[in-house]
């Protein structure tokens, strides 16, 4: 599936956002190795630190459904006027399952997007780097 379709799915997922505190909706579309897509949105809480980002919502839903391998992830932030990248916690969580060359795409719209990779956003992740050094 191409990034344009994935971006549309991420935008659709953002519509379900529960974000009464920040009023900042985020949607994520995670492309699984088997070609299926699992989406997620941010779910906030009045105890702010408990809020969950869209990326982790999608990842945890997918892993809970038995998925273990992923091709990439696309993130839509329709309430910003510039592309907002995944937070540090999400980079760590995603790096557990996405290879360093897996595409990570984020944008406030499809036209205003950044096309990056897991390894670019989270280098020296202590998982893949360690494996590479021990070869
Ligand atoms: N958020 C995400 O869901 N993903 C991101 O990549 C950036 C931030 C959420 C967390 C919080 O609910 C809101 O956006 C404002 O930070």
CSV table of N, CA and C and ligand atoms in Angstrom, one decimal:
chain,number,residue,atom,x,y,z
A,1,UNK,N,0.8,-1.2,0.0
A,1,UNK,CA,0.0,0.0,0.0
A,1,UNK,C,0.9,1.3,0.0
A,2,UNK,N,0.5,2.3,-0.8
A,2,UNK,CA,1.4,3.4,-0.9
A,2,UNK,C,1.1,4.4,0.2
A,3,UNK,N,2.1,5.4,0.4
A,3,UNK,CA,2.0,6.3,1.5
A,3,UNK,C,0.8,7.2,1.4
A,4,UNK,N,0.3,7.5,0.2
A,4,UNK,CA,-0.9,8.4,0.1
A,4,UNK,C,-2.1,7.7,0.7
A,5,UNK,N,-2.3,6.4,0.5
A,5,UNK,CA,-3.4,5.7,1.0
A,5,UNK,C,-3.3,5.6,2.6
A,6,UNK,N,-2.0,5.3,3.0
A,6,UNK,CA,-1.8,5.2,4.4
A,6,UNK,C,-2.0,6.5,5.1
A,7,UNK,N,-1.6,7.6,4.4
A,7,UNK,CA,-1.8,8.9,5.1
A,7,UNK,C,-3.3,9.1,5.2
A,8,UNK,N,-4.1,8.8,4.2
A,8,UNK,CA,-5.6,8.9,4.3
A,8,UNK,C,-6.2,8.1,5.5
A,9,UNK,N,-5.6,6.9,5.7
A,9,UNK,CA,-6.1,6.1,6.8
A,9,UNK,C,-5.7,6.7,8.2
A,10,UNK,N,-4.5,7.3,8.2
A,10,UNK,CA,-4.0,8.0,9.4
A,10,UNK,C,-4.9,9.2,9.7
A,11,UNK,N,-5.2,9.9,8.7
A,11,UNK,CA,-6.1,11.1,8.8
A,11,UNK,C,-7.5,10.7,9.4
A,12,UNK,N,-8.0,9.6,8.8
A,12,UNK,CA,-9.3,9.0,9.3
A,12,UNK,C,-9.2,8.6,10.7
A,13,UNK,N,-8.1,8.0,11.1
A,13,UNK,CA,-7.9,7.5,12.5
A,13,UNK,C,-7.9,8.7,13.5
A,14,UNK,N,-7.4,9.8,13.0
A,14,UNK,CA,-7.3,11.0,13.9
A,14,UNK,C,-8.7,11.6,14.2
A,15,UNK,N,-9.7,11.2,13.4
A,15,UNK,CA,-11.0,11.7,13.7
A,15,UNK,C,-11.5,11.1,15.0
A,16,UNK,N,-11.0,10.0,15.4
A,16,UNK,CA,-11.5,9.3,16.7
A,16,UNK,C,-10.7,9.8,17.9
A,17,UNK,N,-9.7,10.7,17.7
A,17,UNK,CA,-8.9,11.1,18.8
A,17,UNK,C,-9.7,11.6,20.0
A,18,UNK,N,-9.2,11.1,21.1
A,18,UNK,CA,-9.7,11.6,22.4
A,18,UNK,C,-8.7,12.6,23.0
A,19,UNK,N,-8.8,13.8,22.7
A,19,UNK,CA,-7.8,14.8,23.1
A,19,UNK,C,-8.4,16.1,23.6
A,20,UNK,N,-9.3,16.0,24.6
A,20,UNK,CA,-10.0,17.2,25.1
A,20,UNK,C,-9.0,18.2,25.8
A,21,UNK,N,-7.8,17.8,26.2
A,21,UNK,CA,-6.9,18.6,26.9
A,21,UNK,C,-6.0,19.4,26.0
A,22,UNK,N,-5.4,18.7,25.0
A,22,UNK,CA,-4.5,19.4,24.1
A,22,UNK,C,-5.3,19.9,22.9
A,23,UNK,N,-6.4,19.3,22.6
A,23,UNK,CA,-7.1,19.5,21.3
A,23,UNK,C,-6.2,19.4,20.1
A,24,UNK,N,-5.3,18.4,20.2
A,24,UNK,CA,-4.4,18.1,19.1
A,24,UNK,C,-4.6,16.6,18.7
A,25,UNK,N,-5.3,16.5,17.6
A,25,UNK,CA,-5.6,15.1,17.1
A,25,UNK,C,-4.4,14.5,16.3
A,26,UNK,N,-4.2,13.2,16.6
A,26,UNK,CA,-3.2,12.5,15.9
A,26,UNK,C,-3.7,11.2,15.5
A,27,UNK,N,-3.4,10.8,14.2
A,27,UNK,CA,-3.7,9.4,13.8
A,27,UNK,C,-2.5,8.7,13.2
A,28,UNK,N,-2.5,7.4,13.4
A,28,UNK,CA,-1.3,6.6,12.9
A,28,UNK,C,-1.9,5.4,12.1
A,29,UNK,N,-1.2,5.1,11.0
A,29,UNK,CA,-1.5,3.9,10.2
A,29,UNK,C,-0.3,3.1,10.1
A,30,UNK,N,-0.3,1.9,10.7
A,30,UNK,CA,0.8,1.0,10.8
A,30,UNK,C,0.7,-0.1,9.8
A,31,UNK,N,1.6,-0.2,8.9
A,31,UNK,CA,1.5,-1.2,7.8
A,31,UNK,C,2.2,-2.5,8.3
A,32,UNK,N,1.5,-3.5,8.4
A,32,UNK,CA,2.0,-4.8,8.9
A,32,UNK,C,2.7,-5.5,7.8
A,33,UNK,N,3.6,-6.5,8.1
A,33,UNK,CA,4.3,-7.2,7.1
A,33,UNK,C,3.4,-8.0,6.2
A,34,UNK,N,2.2,-8.4,6.7
A,34,UNK,CA,1.3,-9.2,5.9
A,34,UNK,C,0.4,-8.3,5.0
A,35,UNK,N,0.7,-7.0,5.0
A,35,UNK,CA,-0.1,-6.1,4.1
A,35,UNK,C,-1.3,-5.5,4.8
A,36,UNK,N,-1.7,-5.9,5.9
A,36,UNK,CA,-2.8,-5.3,6.6
A,36,UNK,C,-2.4,-4.0,7.3
A,37,UNK,N,-3.4,-3.2,7.6
A,37,UNK,CA,-3.1,-1.9,8.3
A,37,UNK,C,-3.8,-1.8,9.6
A,38,UNK,N,-3.1,-1.4,10.6
A,38,UNK,CA,-3.7,-1.2,12.0
A,38,UNK,C,-3.6,0.3,12.3
A,39,UNK,N,-4.7,0.9,12.6
A,39,UNK,CA,-4.6,2.3,12.9
A,39,UNK,C,-4.7,2.6,14.4
A,40,UNK,N,-4.4,3.8,14.8
A,40,UNK,CA,-4.5,4.2,16.2
A,40,UNK,C,-4.6,5.7,16.3
A,41,UNK,N,-5.1,6.1,17.5
A,41,UNK,CA,-5.2,7.5,17.7
A,41,UNK,C,-4.7,7.9,19.1
A,42,UNK,N,-4.5,9.2,19.4
A,42,UNK,CA,-4.1,9.5,20.8
A,42,UNK,C,-5.2,9.5,21.7
A,43,UNK,N,-5.0,9.0,22.9
A,43,UNK,CA,-6.0,8.9,23.9
A,43,UNK,C,-5.5,9.6,25.2
A,44,UNK,N,-6.1,10.7,25.5
A,44,UNK,CA,-5.5,11.5,26.6
A,44,UNK,C,-6.3,11.2,27.9
A,45,UNK,N,-5.7,11.7,29.0
A,45,UNK,CA,-6.3,11.4,30.3
A,45,UNK,C,-6.2,12.7,31.2
A,46,UNK,N,-7.1,12.9,32.1
A,46,UNK,CA,-7.0,14.1,33.0
A,46,UNK,C,-5.7,14.0,33.8
A,47,UNK,N,-5.2,12.9,34.0
A,47,UNK,CA,-3.8,12.8,34.6
A,47,UNK,C,-2.9,12.7,33.4
A,48,UNK,N,-2.4,13.9,33.0
A,48,UNK,CA,-1.8,14.1,31.7
A,48,UNK,C,-0.8,13.1,31.3
A,49,UNK,N,0.0,12.7,32.3
A,49,UNK,CA,1.1,11.7,32.0
A,49,UNK,C,0.7,10.4,31.5
A,50,UNK,N,-0.6,10.1,31.6
A,50,UNK,CA,-1.1,8.8,31.2
A,50,UNK,C,-1.6,8.8,29.7
A,51,UNK,N,-1.5,9.9,29.1
A,51,UNK,CA,-2.0,10.0,27.7
A,51,UNK,C,-1.1,9.1,26.8
A,52,UNK,N,-1.8,8.5,25.9
A,52,UNK,CA,-1.1,7.6,24.9
A,52,UNK,C,-1.1,8.2,23.5
A,53,UNK,N,0.0,8.2,22.9
A,53,UNK,CA,0.1,8.7,21.5
A,53,UNK,C,-0.5,7.8,20.5
A,54,UNK,N,-0.8,8.3,19.4
A,54,UNK,CA,-1.4,7.6,18.3
A,54,UNK,C,-0.6,6.4,17.8
A,55,UNK,N,0.7,6.7,17.8
A,55,UNK,CA,1.7,5.6,17.3
A,55,UNK,C,1.7,4.4,18.2
A,56,UNK,N,1.7,4.7,19.5
A,56,UNK,CA,1.7,3.5,20.4
A,56,UNK,C,0.3,2.9,20.5
A,57,UNK,N,-0.7,3.6,20.3
A,57,UNK,CA,-2.1,3.0,20.2
A,57,UNK,C,-2.1,2.0,19.1
A,58,UNK,N,-1.6,2.4,17.9
A,58,UNK,CA,-1.6,1.5,16.7
A,58,UNK,C,-0.7,0.3,17.0
A,59,UNK,N,0.5,0.6,17.5
A,59,UNK,CA,1.5,-0.5,17.7
A,59,UNK,C,0.9,-1.5,18.7
A,60,UNK,N,0.4,-1.0,19.8
A,60,UNK,CA,-0.1,-2.0,20.8
A,60,UNK,C,-1.3,-2.7,20.4
A,61,UNK,N,-2.2,-2.1,19.6
A,61,UNK,CA,-3.3,-2.8,19.0
A,61,UNK,C,-2.9,-3.9,18.1
A,62,UNK,N,-1.9,-3.6,17.3
A,62,UNK,CA,-1.4,-4.5,16.3
A,62,UNK,C,-0.7,-5.7,17.0
A,63,UNK,N,0.1,-5.4,18.0
A,63,UNK,CA,0.8,-6.5,18.7
A,63,UNK,C,-0.2,-7.3,19.5
A,64,UNK,N,-1.2,-6.7,20.0
A,64,UNK,CA,-2.3,-7.4,20.7
A,64,UNK,C,-3.1,-8.3,19.8
A,65,UNK,N,-3.1,-8.0,18.5
A,65,UNK,CA,-3.8,-8.8,17.5
A,65,UNK,C,-2.9,-9.9,16.9
A,66,UNK,N,-1.7,-10.0,17.5
A,66,UNK,CA,-0.8,-11.0,17.1
A,66,UNK,C,0.2,-10.6,16.0
A,67,UNK,N,0.2,-9.4,15.6
A,67,UNK,CA,1.2,-8.9,14.6
A,67,UNK,C,2.5,-8.7,15.3
A,68,UNK,N,3.6,-9.1,14.5
A,68,UNK,CA,4.9,-8.9,15.1
A,68,UNK,C,5.9,-8.2,14.2
A,69,UNK,N,5.6,-8.2,12.9
A,69,UNK,CA,6.5,-7.6,11.9
A,69,UNK,C,5.8,-6.5,11.1
A,70,UNK,N,6.5,-5.4,10.9
A,70,UNK,CA,5.8,-4.2,10.3
A,70,UNK,C,6.7,-3.6,9.2
A,71,UNK,N,6.0,-3.1,8.2
A,71,UNK,CA,6.8,-2.4,7.1
A,71,UNK,C,7.1,-1.0,7.3
A,72,UNK,N,6.2,-0.3,8.0
A,72,UNK,CA,6.4,1.1,8.3
A,72,UNK,C,5.2,1.7,8.9
A,73,UNK,N,5.3,3.0,9.2
A,73,UNK,CA,4.2,3.7,9.9
A,73,UNK,C,4.0,5.1,9.3
A,74,UNK,N,2.8,5.6,9.2
A,74,UNK,CA,2.5,6.9,8.7
A,74,UNK,C,1.6,7.6,9.8
A,75,UNK,N,2.0,8.9,10.1
A,75,UNK,CA,1.4,9.6,11.2
A,75,UNK,C,0.8,10.9,10.6
A,76,UNK,N,-0.4,11.2,11.0
A,76,UNK,CA,-1.1,12.4,10.5
A,76,UNK,C,-1.4,13.3,11.7
A,77,UNK,N,-1.0,14.6,11.6
A,77,UNK,CA,-1.3,15.6,12.7
A,77,UNK,C,-2.0,16.7,12.0
A,78,UNK,N,-3.4,16.6,11.8
A,78,UNK,CA,-4.1,17.5,11.1
A,78,UNK,C,-4.3,18.9,11.8
A,79,UNK,N,-4.0,19.0,13.1
A,79,UNK,CA,-4.2,20.2,13.8
A,79,UNK,C,-2.9,21.1,13.8
A,80,UNK,N,-1.8,20.6,13.2
A,80,UNK,CA,-0.6,21.5,13.1
A,80,UNK,C,-0.5,22.0,11.7
A,81,UNK,N,0.4,23.0,11.5
A,81,UNK,CA,0.6,23.5,10.2
A,81,UNK,C,2.0,23.1,9.7
A,82,UNK,N,2.6,22.2,10.4
A,82,UNK,CA,3.9,21.7,10.0
A,82,UNK,C,4.0,20.2,10.5
A,83,UNK,N,4.8,19.4,9.9
A,83,UNK,CA,4.9,18.0,10.3
A,83,UNK,C,5.4,17.8,11.7
A,84,UNK,N,4.7,17.0,12.5
A,84,UNK,CA,5.1,16.7,13.9
A,84,UNK,C,5.6,15.3,14.0
A,85,UNK,N,6.8,15.1,14.3
A,85,UNK,CA,7.4,13.8,14.4
A,85,UNK,C,7.0,13.1,15.7
A,86,UNK,N,7.2,11.7,15.7
A,86,UNK,CA,6.9,11.0,16.9
A,86,UNK,C,7.7,11.3,18.1
A,87,UNK,N,7.1,11.3,19.3
A,87,UNK,CA,7.9,11.7,20.5
A,87,UNK,C,8.9,10.6,20.8
A,88,UNK,N,9.8,10.9,21.8
A,88,UNK,CA,10.9,10.0,22.1
A,88,UNK,C,10.4,8.6,22.6
A,89,UNK,N,9.3,8.6,23.4
A,89,UNK,CA,8.8,7.4,23.9
A,89,UNK,C,8.3,6.5,22.8
A,90,UNK,N,7.6,7.1,21.8
A,90,UNK,CA,7.1,6.3,20.6
A,90,UNK,C,8.3,5.8,19.8
A,91,UNK,N,9.3,6.6,19.7
A,91,UNK,CA,10.5,6.2,18.9
A,91,UNK,C,11.0,4.9,19.5
A,92,UNK,N,11.2,4.9,20.8
A,92,UNK,CA,11.7,3.7,21.5
A,92,UNK,C,10.7,2.6,21.3
A,93,UNK,N,9.4,2.8,21.5
A,93,UNK,CA,8.5,1.7,21.4
A,93,UNK,C,8.5,1.1,20.0
A,94,UNK,N,8.4,2.0,19.0
A,94,UNK,CA,8.4,1.5,17.6
A,94,UNK,C,9.7,0.8,17.3
A,95,UNK,N,10.8,1.2,17.8
A,95,UNK,CA,12.1,0.6,17.4
A,95,UNK,C,12.2,-0.9,17.9
A,96,UNK,N,11.3,-1.3,18.8
A,96,UNK,CA,11.3,-2.7,19.2
A,96,UNK,C,10.8,-3.6,18.1
A,97,UNK,N,10.0,-3.0,17.2
A,97,UNK,CA,9.4,-3.9,16.1
A,97,UNK,C,9.7,-3.5,14.7
A,98,UNK,N,10.1,-2.2,14.5
A,98,UNK,CA,10.4,-1.7,13.2
A,98,UNK,C,11.9,-1.7,12.9
A,99,UNK,N,12.3,-2.2,11.8
A,99,UNK,CA,13.7,-2.3,11.4
A,99,UNK,C,14.2,-0.8,11.1
A,100,UNK,N,15.6,-0.6,11.3
A,100,UNK,CA,16.1,0.7,11.0
A,100,UNK,C,15.8,1.3,9.6
A,101,UNK,N,15.6,0.5,8.6
A,101,UNK,CA,15.3,1.0,7.3
A,101,UNK,C,13.8,1.1,7.1
A,102,UNK,N,12.9,0.8,8.0
A,102,UNK,CA,11.5,1.0,7.9
A,102,UNK,C,11.1,2.4,7.7
A,103,UNK,N,10.3,2.8,6.7
A,103,UNK,CA,9.8,4.2,6.6
A,103,UNK,C,8.9,4.6,7.7
A,104,UNK,N,9.2,5.8,8.2
A,104,UNK,CA,8.4,6.5,9.2
A,104,UNK,C,8.0,7.9,8.5
A,105,UNK,N,6.7,8.0,8.2
A,105,UNK,CA,6.3,9.2,7.5
A,105,UNK,C,5.4,10.0,8.4
A,106,UNK,N,5.6,11.3,8.5
A,106,UNK,CA,4.7,12.1,9.3
A,106,UNK,C,4.4,13.5,8.6
A,107,UNK,N,3.2,13.9,8.8
A,107,UNK,CA,2.8,15.2,8.1
A,107,UNK,C,1.5,15.7,8.7
A,108,UNK,N,1.4,17.1,8.5
A,108,UNK,CA,0.1,17.7,8.9
A,108,UNK,C,-0.9,17.5,7.7
A,109,UNK,N,-0.4,17.3,6.5
A,109,UNK,CA,-1.2,16.9,5.4
A,109,UNK,C,-0.2,16.0,4.5
A,110,UNK,N,-0.8,15.4,3.5
A,110,UNK,CA,0.0,14.5,2.7
A,110,UNK,C,1.1,15.4,2.0
A,111,UNK,N,0.6,16.6,1.6
A,111,UNK,CA,1.6,17.5,0.8
A,111,UNK,C,2.7,18.0,1.7
A,112,UNK,N,2.4,18.2,3.0
A,112,UNK,CA,3.4,18.7,4.0
A,112,UNK,C,3.8,17.6,4.9
A,113,UNK,N,4.6,16.7,4.4
A,113,UNK,CA,5.1,15.5,5.1
A,113,UNK,C,6.6,15.4,5.1
A,114,UNK,N,7.1,14.6,6.0
A,114,UNK,CA,8.5,14.3,6.1
A,114,UNK,C,8.6,12.8,5.9
A,115,UNK,N,9.4,12.3,5.0
A,115,UNK,CA,9.6,10.9,4.8
A,115,UNK,C,11.0,10.5,5.5
A,116,UNK,N,10.9,9.8,6.6
A,116,UNK,CA,12.1,9.5,7.3
A,116,UNK,C,12.2,7.9,7.5
A,117,UNK,N,13.1,7.5,8.3
A,117,UNK,CA,13.1,6.1,8.6
A,117,UNK,C,13.3,5.9,10.1
A,118,UNK,N,13.0,4.7,10.6
A,118,UNK,CA,13.2,4.4,12.0
A,118,UNK,C,14.6,4.6,12.5
A,119,UNK,N,15.6,4.2,11.7
A,119,UNK,CA,17.0,4.4,12.1
A,119,UNK,C,17.4,5.8,12.1
A,120,UNK,N,16.8,6.6,11.2
A,120,UNK,CA,17.2,8.0,11.2
A,120,UNK,C,16.6,8.8,12.4
A,121,UNK,N,15.4,8.4,12.8
A,121,UNK,CA,14.7,9.0,13.9
A,121,UNK,C,15.2,8.5,15.3
A,122,UNK,N,15.7,7.3,15.3
A,122,UNK,CA,16.2,6.7,16.5
A,122,UNK,C,17.4,5.8,16.3
A,123,UNK,N,18.5,6.4,16.1
A,123,UNK,CA,19.8,5.7,15.9
A,123,UNK,C,20.3,5.1,17.2
A,124,UNK,N,21.2,4.2,17.1
A,124,UNK,CA,21.8,3.6,18.3
A,124,UNK,C,20.8,3.2,19.3
A,125,UNK,N,19.8,2.3,18.8
A,125,UNK,CA,18.7,2.0,19.6
A,125,UNK,C,18.9,0.9,20.6
A,126,UNK,N,20.2,0.3,20.6
A,126,UNK,CA,20.6,-0.7,21.6
A,126,UNK,C,20.1,-2.1,21.2
A,127,UNK,N,19.2,-2.2,20.2
A,127,UNK,CA,18.7,-3.5,19.8
A,127,UNK,C,19.4,-3.8,18.5
A,128,UNK,N,19.2,-3.0,17.4
A,128,UNK,CA,19.8,-3.3,16.1
A,128,UNK,C,21.2,-3.0,16.1
A,129,UNK,N,21.6,-1.9,16.8
A,129,UNK,CA,23.1,-1.6,16.8
A,129,UNK,C,23.9,-2.7,17.4
A,130,UNK,N,23.4,-3.2,18.5
A,130,UNK,CA,24.1,-4.3,19.2
A,130,UNK,C,24.3,-5.5,18.4
A,131,UNK,N,23.2,-5.8,17.7
A,131,UNK,CA,23.2,-7.0,16.8
A,131,UNK,C,24.2,-6.8,15.7
A,132,UNK,N,24.3,-5.6,15.2
A,132,UNK,CA,25.2,-5.3,14.0
A,132,UNK,C,26.6,-5.4,14.5
A,133,UNK,N,26.9,-4.8,15.7
A,133,UNK,CA,28.3,-4.8,16.2
A,133,UNK,C,28.8,-6.2,16.6
A,134,UNK,N,27.8,-7.1,16.8
A,134,UNK,CA,28.3,-8.5,17.2
A,134,UNK,C,28.4,-9.5,16.1
A,135,UNK,N,28.2,-9.0,14.9
A,135,UNK,CA,28.3,-9.8,13.7
A,135,UNK,C,29.8,-10.3,13.5
B,1,LIG,N1,0.9,13.0,20.1
B,1,LIG,C1,0.7,11.9,19.4
B,1,LIG,O1,-0.2,11.1,19.6
B,1,LIG,N2,1.7,11.6,18.5
B,1,LIG,C2,2.7,12.4,18.2
B,1,LIG,O2,3.6,12.1,17.4
B,1,LIG,C3,2.9,13.7,18.9
B,1,LIG,C4,2.0,13.9,20.1
B,1,LIG,C5,-0.2,13.4,21.0
B,1,LIG,C6,0.0,13.3,22.5
B,1,LIG,C7,-1.0,14.3,23.0
B,1,LIG,O3,-2.3,13.6,23.2
B,1,LIG,C8,-1.1,15.3,21.9
B,1,LIG,O4,-0.6,14.7,20.8
B,1,LIG,C9,-0.4,16.6,22.2
B,1,LIG,O5,0.9,16.4,22.5
